[in-house]
CSV table of C-alpha atoms and ligand atoms in Angstrom, one decimal:
chain,number,residue,atom,x,y,z
A,10,MET,CA,-5.7,-44.9,21.5
A,11,ALA,CA,-7.4,-42.2,23.2
A,12,GLN,CA,-11.4,-41.8,22.8
A,13,PRO,CA,-12.3,-39.2,20.0
A,14,GLN,CA,-13.3,-35.8,21.3
A,15,LEU,CA,-15.3,-34.1,18.5
A,16,VAL,CA,-17.4,-31.2,17.9
A,17,ILE,CA,-20.3,-31.7,15.5
A,18,MET,CA,-21.6,-28.3,13.7
A,19,GLY,CA,-24.3,-27.6,11.2
A,20,ALA,CA,-27.3,-25.8,11.0
A,21,PRO,CA,-30.6,-26.9,12.9
A,22,GLY,CA,-32.1,-29.7,10.8
A,23,ALA,CA,-28.6,-30.4,9.4
A,24,GLY,CA,-28.9,-34.1,10.6
A,25,LYS,CA,-26.5,-33.7,13.8
A,26,GLY,CA,-28.7,-35.8,15.9
A,27,THR,CA,-29.0,-38.6,13.6
A,28,GLN,CA,-25.5,-38.8,12.9
A,29,CYS,CA,-24.6,-38.4,16.6
A,30,ALA,CA,-26.7,-41.5,17.5
A,31,LYS,CA,-24.4,-43.4,15.1
A,32,ILE,CA,-21.2,-41.8,16.3
A,33,THR,CA,-21.9,-42.7,20.0
A,34,GLU,CA,-22.8,-46.5,18.8
A,35,GLU,CA,-19.8,-47.0,16.7
A,36,PHE,CA,-17.1,-45.0,18.8
A,37,GLY,CA,-18.7,-45.7,22.4
A,38,ILE,CA,-18.2,-42.2,23.3
A,39,ASP,CA,-20.7,-39.6,24.9
A,40,HIS,CA,-23.4,-37.6,22.9
A,41,ILE,CA,-23.3,-34.0,24.9
A,42,THR,CA,-26.1,-32.0,23.5
A,43,THR,CA,-26.9,-28.6,25.0
A,44,GLY,CA,-30.2,-28.3,23.2
A,45,ASP,CA,-31.6,-31.5,24.6
A,46,ALA,CA,-30.0,-30.6,28.3
A,47,LEU,CA,-31.6,-27.1,27.8
A,48,ARG,CA,-35.2,-28.7,26.9
A,49,SER,CA,-34.8,-30.8,30.1
A,50,ASN,CA,-34.3,-27.5,32.2
A,51,LYS,CA,-36.4,-25.0,30.5
A,52,GLU,CA,-37.9,-24.0,33.7
A,53,MET,CA,-34.7,-23.9,35.6
A,54,ASP,CA,-34.5,-20.5,37.8
A,55,ILE,CA,-31.5,-18.5,36.3
A,56,SER,CA,-32.9,-15.2,37.7
A,57,ASP,CA,-29.8,-14.8,39.9
A,58,MET,CA,-27.7,-14.7,36.7
A,59,ASP,CA,-28.4,-11.3,35.7
A,60,THR,CA,-30.1,-12.2,32.3
A,61,GLU,CA,-32.9,-10.8,30.4
A,62,TYR,CA,-35.5,-13.6,31.3
A,63,ASP,CA,-35.6,-15.8,34.4
A,64,THR,CA,-35.7,-19.4,32.6
A,65,PRO,CA,-33.7,-21.0,29.7
A,66,GLY,CA,-37.4,-21.6,28.2
A,67,GLU,CA,-38.2,-18.0,27.5
A,68,TYR,CA,-35.1,-17.8,25.3
A,69,MET,CA,-35.8,-21.0,23.4
A,70,ASP,CA,-39.2,-20.3,22.4
A,71,GLN,CA,-38.4,-17.3,20.8
A,72,GLY,CA,-35.3,-18.8,18.9
A,73,GLU,CA,-32.8,-16.8,20.7
A,74,LEU,CA,-29.7,-18.2,22.4
A,75,VAL,CA,-29.5,-18.9,26.1
A,76,PRO,CA,-27.1,-16.8,27.9
A,77,ASP,CA,-23.3,-18.3,27.5
A,78,GLU,CA,-22.9,-18.5,31.6
A,79,VAL,CA,-25.8,-21.1,31.7
A,80,VAL,CA,-24.6,-23.2,28.5
A,81,ASN,CA,-20.9,-23.1,29.7
A,82,ALA,CA,-21.9,-24.7,33.1
A,83,ILE,CA,-23.7,-27.4,31.3
A,84,VAL,CA,-21.0,-28.2,28.9
A,85,ASP,CA,-18.1,-28.0,31.7
A,86,GLU,CA,-20.1,-30.5,34.1
A,87,ALA,CA,-20.7,-32.9,31.2
A,88,LEU,CA,-17.0,-32.8,29.9
A,89,SER,CA,-15.6,-33.7,33.2
A,90,GLN,CA,-17.6,-36.9,33.2
A,91,ALA,CA,-16.9,-38.0,29.5
A,92,ASP,CA,-14.3,-40.3,28.3
A,93,GLY,CA,-14.4,-39.3,24.5
A,94,PHE,CA,-17.4,-37.1,23.5
A,95,VAL,CA,-19.3,-35.6,20.4
A,96,LEU,CA,-20.2,-32.0,21.3
A,97,ASP,CA,-23.6,-31.1,19.6
A,98,GLY,CA,-25.0,-27.5,19.5
A,99,TYR,CA,-22.0,-25.9,21.3
A,100,PRO,CA,-20.3,-23.8,20.7
A,101,ARG,CA,-22.7,-21.6,19.0
A,102,ASN,CA,-20.6,-18.4,19.1
A,103,MET,CA,-17.2,-17.3,19.4
A,104,GLU,CA,-17.2,-16.7,23.1
A,105,GLN,CA,-18.4,-20.3,23.7
A,106,ALA,CA,-15.5,-21.5,21.6
A,107,GLU,CA,-13.3,-19.3,23.6
A,108,GLU,CA,-14.7,-20.8,26.7
A,109,LEU,CA,-14.1,-24.5,25.4
A,110,GLU,CA,-10.8,-24.1,24.4
A,111,GLY,CA,-10.0,-23.7,28.3
A,112,MET,CA,-12.0,-26.7,28.9
A,113,THR,CA,-10.6,-29.3,26.6
A,114,ASP,CA,-8.8,-30.3,23.5
A,115,LEU,CA,-10.4,-31.1,20.4
A,116,ASP,CA,-9.4,-33.8,17.6
A,117,LEU,CA,-11.9,-32.6,15.0
A,118,VAL,CA,-14.7,-30.4,14.1
A,119,LEU,CA,-17.1,-31.9,11.8
A,120,TYR,CA,-19.3,-29.6,9.8
A,121,LEU,CA,-22.6,-31.0,8.3
A,122,ASP,CA,-23.1,-28.8,5.1
A,123,VAL,CA,-26.8,-28.3,4.0
A,124,GLY,CA,-28.6,-25.5,2.0
A,125,GLU,CA,-31.0,-23.2,3.5
A,126,GLU,CA,-34.2,-24.3,1.6
A,127,GLU,CA,-33.7,-27.9,2.6
A,128,LEU,CA,-33.1,-26.8,6.3
A,129,VAL,CA,-36.5,-25.1,6.2
A,130,HIS,CA,-38.1,-28.2,4.6
A,131,ARG,CA,-36.7,-30.5,7.0
A,132,LEU,CA,-37.3,-28.6,10.0
A,133,THR,CA,-41.1,-27.5,9.6
A,134,GLY,CA,-41.9,-31.2,8.6
A,135,ARG,CA,-40.4,-32.6,11.5
A,136,ARG,CA,-42.6,-34.4,14.2
A,137,LEU,CA,-41.9,-36.0,17.5
A,138,ASP,CA,-43.5,-39.2,19.2
A,139,PRO,CA,-43.7,-37.9,22.8
A,140,GLU,CA,-44.0,-41.8,24.1
A,141,THR,CA,-40.7,-43.1,22.3
A,142,ASP,CA,-38.8,-39.8,21.4
A,143,GLU,CA,-38.4,-41.3,18.1
A,144,ILE,CA,-38.1,-38.3,15.4
A,145,TYR,CA,-40.3,-38.5,12.1
A,146,HIS,CA,-41.1,-36.4,8.8
A,147,VAL,CA,-44.4,-35.8,7.7
A,148,GLU,CA,-42.7,-36.4,4.0
A,149,TYR,CA,-39.7,-38.2,4.4
A,150,ASN,CA,-40.3,-40.3,7.1
A,151,PRO,CA,-44.0,-40.9,8.1
A,152,PRO,CA,-44.6,-43.3,10.8
A,153,GLU,CA,-46.5,-46.7,9.7
A,154,ASP,CA,-48.6,-47.2,12.7
A,155,PRO,CA,-51.5,-44.8,12.2
A,156,GLU,CA,-51.7,-44.9,16.1
A,157,VAL,CA,-48.3,-43.3,16.4
A,158,GLU,CA,-49.2,-40.6,13.5
A,159,ASP,CA,-52.1,-39.5,15.6
A,160,ARG,CA,-50.0,-38.6,18.9
A,161,LEU,CA,-47.0,-37.0,16.9
A,162,VAL,CA,-46.3,-33.3,17.9
A,163,GLN,CA,-44.4,-30.6,16.5
A,164,ARG,CA,-41.4,-29.3,18.5
A,165,GLU,CA,-42.4,-25.7,19.7
A,166,ASP,CA,-39.3,-24.2,17.8
A,167,ASP,CA,-39.8,-25.9,14.5
A,168,THR,CA,-42.8,-23.8,13.5
A,169,GLU,CA,-41.8,-21.6,10.1
A,170,GLU,CA,-41.4,-18.2,11.9
A,171,THR,CA,-39.2,-19.7,14.7
A,172,VAL,CA,-37.2,-21.9,12.4
A,173,LYS,CA,-36.3,-19.0,10.1
A,174,GLU,CA,-35.4,-17.1,13.2
A,175,ARG,CA,-33.1,-19.9,14.5
A,176,LEU,CA,-31.5,-20.2,11.2
A,177,ARG,CA,-30.6,-16.5,10.9
A,178,VAL,CA,-29.3,-16.7,14.7
A,179,TYR,CA,-27.3,-20.0,13.8
A,180,GLN,CA,-25.8,-18.1,10.8
A,181,GLU,CA,-25.1,-15.0,12.6
A,182,ASN,CA,-23.3,-16.2,15.5
A,183,THR,CA,-21.9,-19.8,14.2
A,184,GLU,CA,-20.2,-18.4,11.1
A,185,PRO,CA,-17.2,-16.8,12.7
A,186,VAL,CA,-16.9,-20.1,14.9
A,187,ILE,CA,-16.7,-22.1,11.6
A,188,GLU,CA,-14.3,-19.5,10.1
A,189,HIS,CA,-12.0,-20.0,13.4
A,190,TYR,CA,-11.9,-23.8,13.2
A,191,GLU,CA,-11.1,-23.8,9.5
A,192,GLU,CA,-8.1,-21.4,10.1
A,193,GLU,CA,-6.9,-23.9,12.8
A,194,GLY,CA,-7.3,-26.7,10.4
A,195,VAL,CA,-9.4,-28.9,12.6
A,196,LEU,CA,-12.7,-28.5,10.5
A,197,GLU,CA,-13.9,-30.7,8.0
A,198,ARG,CA,-16.8,-30.5,5.8
A,199,VAL,CA,-19.4,-33.5,5.0
A,200,ASP,CA,-22.2,-33.1,2.5
A,201,GLY,CA,-25.2,-33.3,4.6
A,202,GLU,CA,-27.6,-33.1,1.5
A,203,GLN,CA,-26.7,-36.8,0.9
A,204,SER,CA,-28.9,-39.9,2.3
A,205,PRO,CA,-28.2,-40.4,5.8
A,206,ASP,CA,-26.4,-43.5,5.4
A,207,GLU,CA,-24.1,-41.9,2.9
A,208,VAL,CA,-23.5,-39.1,5.2
A,209,TRP,CA,-22.7,-41.6,8.0
A,210,GLU,CA,-20.2,-43.1,5.5
A,211,ASP,CA,-18.4,-39.8,5.1
A,212,VAL,CA,-18.6,-39.1,8.9
A,213,LYS,CA,-17.3,-42.3,10.0
A,214,ALA,CA,-14.3,-42.1,7.4
A,215,THR,CA,-13.5,-38.9,8.5
A,216,ILE,CA,-13.5,-39.4,12.4
A,217,GLU,CA,-11.4,-42.5,11.8
A,218,ASP,CA,-9.1,-40.5,9.6
A,219,ALA,CA,-8.5,-37.9,12.4
A,220,ALA,CA,-8.2,-40.2,15.4
B,328,AMP,P1,-31.1,-27.1,19.2
B,328,AMP,O1,-31.8,-28.2,19.8
B,328,AMP,O2,-29.6,-27.4,19.2
B,328,AMP,O3,-31.5,-26.6,18.0
B,328,AMP,O4,-31.3,-26.0,20.3
B,328,AMP,C1,-32.6,-25.5,20.8
B,328,AMP,C2,-32.4,-24.2,21.3
B,328,AMP,O5,-31.7,-24.2,22.6
B,328,AMP,C3,-31.7,-23.1,20.6
B,328,AMP,O6,-32.7,-22.3,19.8
B,328,AMP,C4,-31.2,-22.2,21.7
B,328,AMP,O7,-32.2,-21.5,22.3
B,328,AMP,C5,-30.8,-23.1,22.9
B,328,AMP,N1,-29.5,-23.5,22.8
B,328,AMP,C6,-28.7,-24.8,22.5
B,328,AMP,N2,-27.6,-24.8,22.4
B,328,AMP,C7,-27.3,-23.5,22.8
B,328,AMP,C8,-26.0,-23.0,22.9
B,328,AMP,N3,-24.7,-23.7,22.9
B,328,AMP,N4,-25.8,-21.6,23.4
B,328,AMP,C9,-27.0,-20.9,23.5
B,328,AMP,N5,-28.4,-21.4,23.5
B,328,AMP,C10,-28.3,-22.7,23.2
């Protein structure tokens, strides 16, 4: 059987990162995440692309989308090297969805469904350990080691103001993409407000059914 080719969708904070780590381990496929790829290339010079700002970081720090041209190129390159994948953070709008159709076929689009109030709570409380890249939450998942607690940092775009803007931008751009995949019959919804283990049970079963 060919390796699964998936897109995972859900608002920022819906738990995509947590589930993707489990998916890649279970199915042995690549995790392609545009958010991480862009964070590693925040200072990349894109001034020759006729964009408003000269680097991806300037868009990201304001919660705006990085121009399609930049993101499409990142995804195209990563897909060409993958044998099975879970694509995370892309497509974020209909233009990207159309571009993706020209690059590859999809077995399944998984949608992690989480309400807005819960999303804001999750994101503003999220903290990162810069030494291990481990993710914590001040309330749901604080570190046991006080030394780790002291060095935790907040992602620059996890402040309340930027979070609300990211959720607004997400909804505005991504709603049509979700409707599009729903009409095509490839979208499956999973209740993302359950515990991470319960979400994983549903996610795993849904992928196995689609493959
Ligand atoms: P994320 O980690 O997925 O929440 O992404 C963080 C930021 O990276 C977003 O707020 C956007 O500025 C940028 N970004 C990630 N994926 C995309 C995408 N597919 N299209 C445009 N910008 C993106």
